[in-house]
PDB file of C-alpha atoms in Angstrom:
ATOM      1  CA  MET A   1     -20.698  64.430-138.130  1.00  0.00           C
ATOM      2  CA  LEU A   2     -19.150  67.976-137.992  1.00  0.00           C
ATOM      3  CA  CYS A   3     -18.894  68.257-141.637  1.00  0.00           C
ATOM      4  CA  LYS A   4     -22.846  67.974-141.558  1.00  0.00           C
ATOM      5  CA  ALA A   5     -23.127  70.381-138.526  1.00  0.00           C
ATOM      6  CA  ARG A   6     -21.906  73.657-140.235  1.00  0.00           C
ATOM      7  CA  SER A   7     -23.756  76.910-139.393  1.00  0.00           C
ATOM      8  CA  LEU A   8     -27.058  77.891-141.353  1.00  0.00           C
ATOM      9  CA  GLU A   9     -25.156  80.511-143.395  1.00  0.00           C
ATOM     10  CA  ALA A  10     -22.638  78.032-144.583  1.00  0.00           C
ATOM     11  CA  LEU A  11     -25.357  75.564-145.373  1.00  0.00           C
ATOM     12  CA  LYS A  12     -27.268  77.797-147.584  1.00  0.00           C
ATOM     13  CA  LYS A  13     -23.938  78.066-149.624  1.00  0.00           C
ATOM     14  CA  PHE A  14     -23.058  74.784-149.730  1.00  0.00           C
ATOM     15  CA  THR A  15     -26.525  73.783-151.018  1.00  0.00           C
ATOM     16  CA  THR A  16     -26.418  76.377-153.818  1.00  0.00           C
ATOM     17  CA  THR A  17     -25.181  74.598-156.986  1.00  0.00           C
ATOM     18  CA  LEU A  18     -22.646  76.825-158.775  1.00  0.00           C
ATOM     19  CA  LYS A  19     -20.402  76.265-161.709  1.00  0.00           C
ATOM     20  CA  PHE A  20     -17.079  77.477-161.606  1.00  0.00           C
ATOM     21  CA  GLN A  21     -14.123  77.700-164.308  1.00  0.00           C
ATOM     22  CA  SER A  22     -10.549  78.370-162.811  1.00  0.00           C
ATOM     23  CA  PRO A  23      -7.829  79.812-164.882  1.00  0.00           C
ATOM     24  CA  ARG A  24      -6.914  76.035-166.139  1.00  0.00           C
ATOM     25  CA  PHE A  25     -10.819  75.789-167.235  1.00  0.00           C
ATOM     26  CA  ILE A  26     -11.335  73.172-164.682  1.00  0.00           C
ATOM     27  CA  HIS A  27     -15.013  72.877-163.861  1.00  0.00           C
ATOM     28  CA  TYR A  28     -16.778  71.723-160.877  1.00  0.00           C
ATOM     29  CA  VAL A  29     -20.313  71.929-159.088  1.00  0.00           C
ATOM     30  CA  GLN A  30     -20.298  72.383-155.404  1.00  0.00           C
ATOM     31  CA  GLY A  31     -21.662  69.208-153.934  1.00  0.00           C
ATOM     32  CA  GLN A  32     -21.337  67.204-157.172  1.00  0.00           C
ATOM     33  CA  GLU A  33     -21.687  63.603-156.854  1.00  0.00           C
ATOM     34  CA  PRO A  34     -19.082  61.788-159.292  1.00  0.00           C
ATOM     35  CA  GLU A  35     -20.255  58.599-157.732  1.00  0.00           C
ATOM     36  CA  PRO A  36     -23.105  57.257-155.686  1.00  0.00           C
ATOM     37  CA  ARG A  37     -23.199  58.754-152.108  1.00  0.00           C
ATOM     38  CA  ILE A  38     -19.837  60.557-152.620  1.00  0.00           C
ATOM     39  CA  ARG A  39     -20.063  64.268-152.527  1.00  0.00           C
ATOM     40  CA  GLU A  40     -17.200  66.860-153.565  1.00  0.00           C
ATOM     41  CA  TYR A  41     -16.871  70.399-152.214  1.00  0.00           C
ATOM     42  CA  PHE A  42     -14.160  73.044-153.313  1.00  0.00           C
ATOM     43  CA  TYR A  43     -12.237  75.378-150.659  1.00  0.00           C
ATOM     44  CA  TYR A  44      -9.496  77.982-150.821  1.00  0.00           C
ATOM     45  CA  ILE A  45      -6.971  78.915-148.007  1.00  0.00           C
ATOM     46  CA  ASP A  46      -5.657  82.488-148.432  1.00  0.00           C
ATOM     47  CA  HIS A  47      -1.926  83.707-147.347  1.00  0.00           C
ATOM     48  CA  GLN A  48      -3.702  84.608-143.815  1.00  0.00           C
ATOM     49  CA  GLY A  49      -4.889  81.140-143.389  1.00  0.00           C
ATOM     50  CA  MET A  50      -8.515  81.908-143.492  1.00  0.00           C
ATOM     51  CA  LEU A  51     -10.791  79.343-145.185  1.00  0.00           C
ATOM     52  CA  PHE A  52     -13.228  80.154-147.851  1.00  0.00           C
ATOM     53  CA  LEU A  53     -15.640  78.315-150.303  1.00  0.00           C
ATOM     54  CA  ASP A  54     -13.382  78.396-153.520  1.00  0.00           C
ATOM     55  CA  ASP A  55     -16.198  80.068-155.534  1.00  0.00           C
ATOM     56  CA  SER A  56     -16.946  82.775-153.434  1.00  0.00           C
ATOM     57  CA  LYS A  57     -16.627  86.149-155.200  1.00  0.00           C
ATOM     58  CA  MET A  58     -15.705  88.054-152.218  1.00  0.00           C
ATOM     59  CA  LYS A  59     -13.025  86.643-149.873  1.00  0.00           C
ATOM     60  CA  ASN A  60     -12.487  88.527-146.832  1.00  0.00           C
ATOM     61  CA  PHE A  61     -13.096  88.232-143.112  1.00  0.00           C
ATOM     62  CA  THR A  62     -16.842  88.472-143.351  1.00  0.00           C
ATOM     63  CA  SER A  63     -17.210  85.460-145.877  1.00  0.00           C
ATOM     64  CA  CYS A  64     -14.595  83.244-144.297  1.00  0.00           C
ATOM     65  CA  PHE A  65     -15.614  80.220-142.094  1.00  0.00           C
ATOM     66  CA  LYS A  66     -15.407  80.947-138.290  1.00  0.00           C
ATOM     67  CA  GLU A  67     -16.994  78.057-136.658  1.00  0.00           C
ATOM     68  CA  LYS A  68     -14.248  76.666-134.460  1.00  0.00           C
ATOM     69  CA  LYS A  69     -15.470  73.039-134.434  1.00  0.00           C
ATOM     70  CA  PHE A  70     -15.937  72.952-138.092  1.00  0.00           C
ATOM     71  CA  LEU A  71     -12.331  74.634-138.554  1.00  0.00           C
ATOM     72  CA  GLU A  72     -10.646  72.257-136.397  1.00  0.00           C
ATOM     73  CA  PHE A  73     -12.268  69.263-137.716  1.00  0.00           C
ATOM     74  CA  PHE A  74     -11.443  70.465-141.272  1.00  0.00           C
ATOM     75  CA  PHE A  75      -7.727  71.390-140.737  1.00  0.00           C
ATOM     76  CA  LYS A  76      -7.009  68.206-138.771  1.00  0.00           C
ATOM     77  CA  ARG A  77      -7.956  66.019-141.756  1.00  0.00           C
ATOM     78  CA  ILE A  78      -5.961  68.017-144.383  1.00  0.00           C
ATOM     79  CA  ARG A  79      -4.071  65.665-146.499  1.00  0.00           C
ATOM     80  CA  THR A  80      -2.042  65.606-149.953  1.00  0.00           C
ATOM     81  CA  ASN A  81      -4.610  65.205-152.610  1.00  0.00           C
ATOM     82  CA  ASN A  82      -3.761  61.598-154.090  1.00  0.00           C
ATOM     83  CA  THR A  83      -7.368  60.787-155.384  1.00  0.00           C
ATOM     84  CA  GLY A  84      -6.674  61.466-159.007  1.00  0.00           C
ATOM     85  CA  ARG A  85      -9.219  64.147-159.242  1.00  0.00           C
ATOM     86  CA  TYR A  86      -8.109  67.705-159.263  1.00  0.00           C
ATOM     87  CA  GLN A  87      -4.617  67.120-158.113  1.00  0.00           C
ATOM     88  CA  GLU A  88      -3.037  69.840-160.058  1.00  0.00           C
ATOM     89  CA  GLU A  89      -5.495  72.681-159.188  1.00  0.00           C
ATOM     90  CA  PHE A  90      -6.351  71.377-155.709  1.00  0.00           C
ATOM     91  CA  PRO A  91      -3.240  69.882-154.377  1.00  0.00           C
ATOM     92  CA  PHE A  92      -4.955  69.224-150.778  1.00  0.00           C
ATOM     93  CA  LEU A  93      -7.899  67.461-149.496  1.00  0.00           C
ATOM     94  CA  SER A  94      -9.807  67.159-146.199  1.00  0.00           C
ATOM     95  CA  LEU A  95     -11.866  64.080-145.900  1.00  0.00           C
ATOM     96  CA  CYS A  96     -15.182  63.812-143.792  1.00  0.00           C
ATOM     97  CA  GLY A  97     -16.739  60.565-144.311  1.00  0.00           C
ATOM     98  CA  ARG A  98     -18.214  60.655-147.969  1.00  0.00           C
ATOM     99  CA  GLU A  99     -17.378  63.961-148.508  1.00  0.00           C
ATOM    100  CA  ARG A 100     -14.156  65.165-150.619  1.00  0.00           C
ATOM    101  CA  ASN A 101     -13.151  68.663-149.573  1.00  0.00           C
ATOM    102  CA  PHE A 102     -10.678  69.571-152.264  1.00  0.00           C
ATOM    103  CA  ILE A 103      -8.362  72.503-151.284  1.00  0.00           C
ATOM    104  CA  ARG A 104      -6.296  75.036-153.029  1.00  0.00           C
ATOM    105  CA  CYS A 105      -4.248  77.613-151.538  1.00  0.00           C
ATOM    106  CA  ASP A 106      -2.678  81.101-151.983  1.00  0.00           C
ATOM    107  CA  ASP A 107       0.668  79.266-150.904  1.00  0.00           C
ATOM    108  CA  VAL A 108       0.541  76.241-148.660  1.00  0.00           C
ATOM    109  CA  PRO A 109      -2.543  74.849-146.546  1.00  0.00           C
ATOM    110  CA  ILE A 110      -1.066  75.612-143.042  1.00  0.00           C
ATOM    111  CA  VAL A 111      -0.649  79.204-142.040  1.00  0.00           C
ATOM    112  CA  PHE A 112       0.596  79.909-138.485  1.00  0.00           C
ATOM    113  CA  THR A 113      -1.093  82.854-137.183  1.00  0.00           C
ATOM    114  CA  HIS A 114      -0.019  83.288-133.460  1.00  0.00           C
ATOM    115  CA  ILE A 115       2.984  82.428-131.052  1.00  0.00           C
ATOM    116  CA  ILE A 116       1.454  81.291-127.832  1.00  0.00           C
ATOM    117  CA  LYS A 117       2.665  79.392-124.532  1.00  0.00           C
ATOM    118  CA  ARG A 118       1.304  75.907-123.893  1.00  0.00           C
ATOM    119  CA  ASP A 119       2.731  73.637-121.165  1.00  0.00           C
ATOM    120  CA  ALA A 120       5.509  76.332-121.076  1.00  0.00           C
ATOM    121  CA  LYS A 121       6.614  76.017-124.706  1.00  0.00           C
ATOM    122  CA  ASP A 122       6.324  78.291-127.303  1.00  0.00           C
ATOM    123  CA  VAL A 123       3.855  76.810-129.996  1.00  0.00           C
ATOM    124  CA  LEU A 124       2.506  78.295-133.566  1.00  0.00           C
ATOM    125  CA  THR A 125      -1.220  78.137-133.804  1.00  0.00           C
ATOM    126  CA  TYR A 126      -2.918  77.693-137.099  1.00  0.00           C
ATOM    127  CA  GLY A 127      -6.651  77.287-138.200  1.00  0.00           C
ATOM    128  CA  TYR A 128      -7.932  80.276-136.179  1.00  0.00           C
ATOM    129  CA  VAL A 129      -8.809  77.712-133.125  1.00  0.00           C
ATOM    130  CA  GLY A 130      -6.382  78.665-130.564  1.00  0.00           C
ATOM    131  CA  GLU A 131      -4.172  76.078-128.983  1.00  0.00           C
ATOM    132  CA  ALA A 132      -6.573  73.349-130.214  1.00  0.00           C
ATOM    133  CA  LEU A 133      -4.138  73.373-133.486  1.00  0.00           C
ATOM    134  CA  ALA A 134      -0.558  73.995-132.907  1.00  0.00           C
ATOM    135  CA  PHE A 135       2.791  73.122-133.717  1.00  0.00           C
ATOM    136  CA  ASP A 136       6.088  73.426-131.566  1.00  0.00           C
ATOM    137  CA  PHE A 137       8.015  76.468-132.529  1.00  0.00           C
ATOM    138  CA  VAL A 138      11.509  75.744-133.692  1.00  0.00           C
ATOM    139  CA  PRO A 139      13.334  79.120-133.588  1.00  0.00           C
ATOM    140  CA  ASN A 140      16.330  77.735-135.785  1.00  0.00           C
ATOM    141  CA  LYS A 141      13.909  76.399-138.571  1.00  0.00           C
ATOM    142  CA  ILE A 142      12.535  79.856-139.636  1.00  0.00           C
ATOM    143  CA  TYR A 143      13.160  80.475-143.175  1.00  0.00           C
ATOM    144  CA  MET A 144      12.588  83.590-145.209  1.00  0.00           C
ATOM    145  CA  LEU A 145      12.337  84.086-149.134  1.00  0.00           C
ATOM    146  CA  PRO A 146      14.078  87.196-149.970  1.00  0.00           C
ATOM    147  CA  ASP A 147      12.174  87.721-153.400  1.00  0.00           C
ATOM    148  CA  SER A 148       8.550  87.412-151.533  1.00  0.00           C
ATOM    149  CA  GLY A 149       9.705  88.346-148.009  1.00  0.00           C
ATOM    150  CA  ARG A 150       7.446  85.386-146.880  1.00  0.00           C
ATOM    151  CA  VAL A 151       8.392  83.514-143.719  1.00  0.00           C
ATOM    152  CA  TYR A 152       8.082  79.832-143.195  1.00  0.00           C
ATOM    153  CA  HIS A 153       8.210  77.443-140.317  1.00  0.00           C
ATOM    154  CA  PRO A 154       7.989  73.378-140.324  1.00  0.00           C
ATOM    155  CA  ALA A 155       4.725  71.755-140.364  1.00  0.00           C
ATOM    156  CA  ASP A 156       3.539  68.173-140.047  1.00  0.00           C
ATOM    157  CA  ASP A 157       4.464  66.004-143.195  1.00  0.00           C
ATOM    158  CA  LYS A 158       0.887  65.321-143.799  1.00  0.00           C
ATOM    159  CA  TYR A 159       0.392  69.024-144.506  1.00  0.00           C
ATOM    160  CA  GLY A 160       3.215  69.061-146.741  1.00  0.00           C
ATOM    161  CA  GLY A 161       6.068  69.819-144.288  1.00  0.00           C
ATOM    162  CA  VAL A 162       5.883  73.458-144.670  1.00  0.00           C
ATOM    163  CA  GLY A 163       3.776  76.178-143.056  1.00  0.00           C
ATOM    164  CA  LEU A 164       3.619  79.760-143.886  1.00  0.00           C
ATOM    165  CA  ILE A 165       3.824  82.231-141.096  1.00  0.00           C
ATOM    166  CA  ARG A 166       0.874  85.195-141.304  1.00  0.00           C
ATOM    167  CA  SER A 167       2.291  88.409-142.547  1.00  0.00           C
ATOM    168  CA  LYS A 168       1.576  90.213-139.520  1.00  0.00           C
ATOM    169  CA  LEU A 169       3.449  87.760-137.193  1.00  0.00           C
ATOM    170  CA  SER A 170       6.332  87.416-139.750  1.00  0.00           C
ATOM    171  CA  ILE A 171       6.919  91.195-139.616  1.00  0.00           C
ATOM    172  CA  GLU A 172       7.420  91.061-135.991  1.00  0.00           C
ATOM    173  CA  LEU A 173       9.643  87.937-136.091  1.00  0.00           C
ATOM    174  CA  SER A 174      11.884  89.569-138.951  1.00  0.00           C
ATOM    175  CA  LYS A 175      12.756  92.357-136.732  1.00  0.00           C
ATOM    176  CA  ASN A 176      15.053  89.611-134.856  1.00  0.00           C
ATOM    177  CA  PHE A 177      16.799  88.566-138.169  1.00  0.00           C
ATOM    178  CA  THR A 178      20.522  88.982-138.779  1.00  0.00           C
ATOM    179  CA  PHE A 179      21.375  88.946-142.475  1.00  0.00           C
ATOM    180  CA  GLY A 180      24.819  87.648-142.315  1.00  0.00           C
ATOM    181  CA  ASN A 181      25.081  87.109-146.221  1.00  0.00           C
ATOM    182  CA  GLY A 182      23.366  90.414-147.198  1.00  0.00           C
ATOM    183  CA  GLU A 183      19.672  91.210-147.653  1.00  0.00           C
ATOM    184  CA  SER A 184      19.253  89.502-150.911  1.00  0.00           C
ATOM    185  CA  ASN A 185      19.936  86.379-149.390  1.00  0.00           C
ATOM    186  CA  PRO A 186      17.932  84.368-146.483  1.00  0.00           C
ATOM    187  CA  PRO A 187      18.589  85.445-143.027  1.00  0.00           C
ATOM    188  CA  THR A 188      21.356  83.427-141.197  1.00  0.00           C
ATOM    189  CA  ASN A 189      20.532  84.182-137.466  1.00  0.00           C
ATOM    190  CA  PHE A 190      17.443  84.810-135.542  1.00  0.00           C
ATOM    191  CA  LEU A 191      17.086  86.120-131.795  1.00  0.00           C
ATOM    192  CA  TRP A 192      14.446  84.465-129.709  1.00  0.00           C
ATOM    193  CA  ASN A 193      14.246  84.754-125.908  1.00  0.00           C
ATOM    194  CA  LYS A 194      17.522  86.700-125.701  1.00  0.00           C
ATOM    195  CA  LYS A 195      18.994  83.689-127.700  1.00  0.00           C
ATOM    196  CA  SER A 196      20.883  83.773-131.089  1.00  0.00           C
ATOM    197  CA  TYR A 197      19.901  80.844-133.279  1.00  0.00           C
ATOM    198  CA  GLU A 198      21.956  80.023-136.518  1.00  0.00           C
ATOM    199  CA  LEU A 199      19.335  79.136-139.026  1.00  0.00           C
ATOM    200  CA  ASP A 200      18.912  75.927-140.758  1.00  0.00           C
ATOM    201  CA  GLN A 201      19.070  76.748-144.468  1.00  0.00           C
ATOM    202  CA  LEU A 202      18.283  73.158-145.825  1.00  0.00           C
ATOM    203  CA  TRP A 203      15.227  71.923-144.462  1.00  0.00           C
ATOM    204  CA  PHE A 204      12.790  74.253-146.398  1.00  0.00           C
ATOM    205  CA  HIS A 205      14.201  73.328-149.789  1.00  0.00           C
ATOM    206  CA  ASN A 206      14.253  69.756-148.836  1.00  0.00           C
ATOM    207  CA  LYS A 207      10.589  69.698-147.911  1.00  0.00           C
ATOM    208  CA  VAL A 208       9.658  71.449-150.968  1.00  0.00           C
ATOM    209  CA  LYS A 209      11.226  68.915-152.859  1.00  0.00           C
ATOM    210  CA  GLU A 210      10.169  65.832-150.942  1.00  0.00           C
ATOM    211  CA  HIS A 211       6.626  66.901-151.008  1.00  0.00           C
ATOM    212  CA  ASN A 212       6.547  68.513-154.427  1.00  0.00           C
ATOM    213  CA  LEU A 213       4.971  71.677-153.122  1.00  0.00           C
ATOM    214  CA  LYS A 214       4.309  74.778-155.404  1.00  0.00           C
ATOM    215  CA  ILE A 215       5.711  77.408-153.405  1.00  0.00           C
ATOM    216  CA  ARG A 216       5.034  80.474-155.663  1.00  0.00           C
ATOM    217  CA  ASP A 217       8.533  82.145-155.890  1.00  0.00           C
ATOM    218  CA  ILE A 218      10.375  79.177-156.307  1.00  0.00           C
ATOM    219  CA  THR A 219       8.369  77.106-158.787  1.00  0.00           C
ATOM    220  CA  GLU A 220       7.064  80.115-160.801  1.00  0.00           C
ATOM    221  CA  HIS A 221      10.710  81.398-161.710  1.00  0.00           C
TER     222      HIS A 221
END
């Protein structure tokens, strides 16, 4: 299976036994076996959508996973963590055969990185694998949190229903916002392909509530 076909560099990391202690004092060992023939690994997705081993000391472009087949396989299998293990600290999970890959995020697991054309439609890509992982772009569903400046767009419900738009892309999109209620409130309109869209102000909070998501600037205040 693809989860076994990682690059040599990644394999070296995975076969190293490491203990890690989170701010909540949760211990784990990469590759631990909580029961026979079940292995557990722990990952982190940053606000740019890059994937790392959770206990990597340096998290930057040089240390993130780049193998496209592995990334596509991993991201397609992300689900809410309902295993009863590490649910608070690692709220998402990517299953690969008998491997449980627990995931924590800077914000949410899906980070949209680019807008491209696919079959004459605008789509948002994620996972750094090009159009292999994409979600239809819906202009009136863009939502910005004024406190953080972060911009969100719907994602598949299996991912929690909310995707973050990468900061570089969100800066470009924000140039087309109109703040009809003042800049201390979310934008009211969005100009896309010469058409002005009235923005849906409800979907974001509905999805956060439905999936019990921990969006930083909502849940920590």
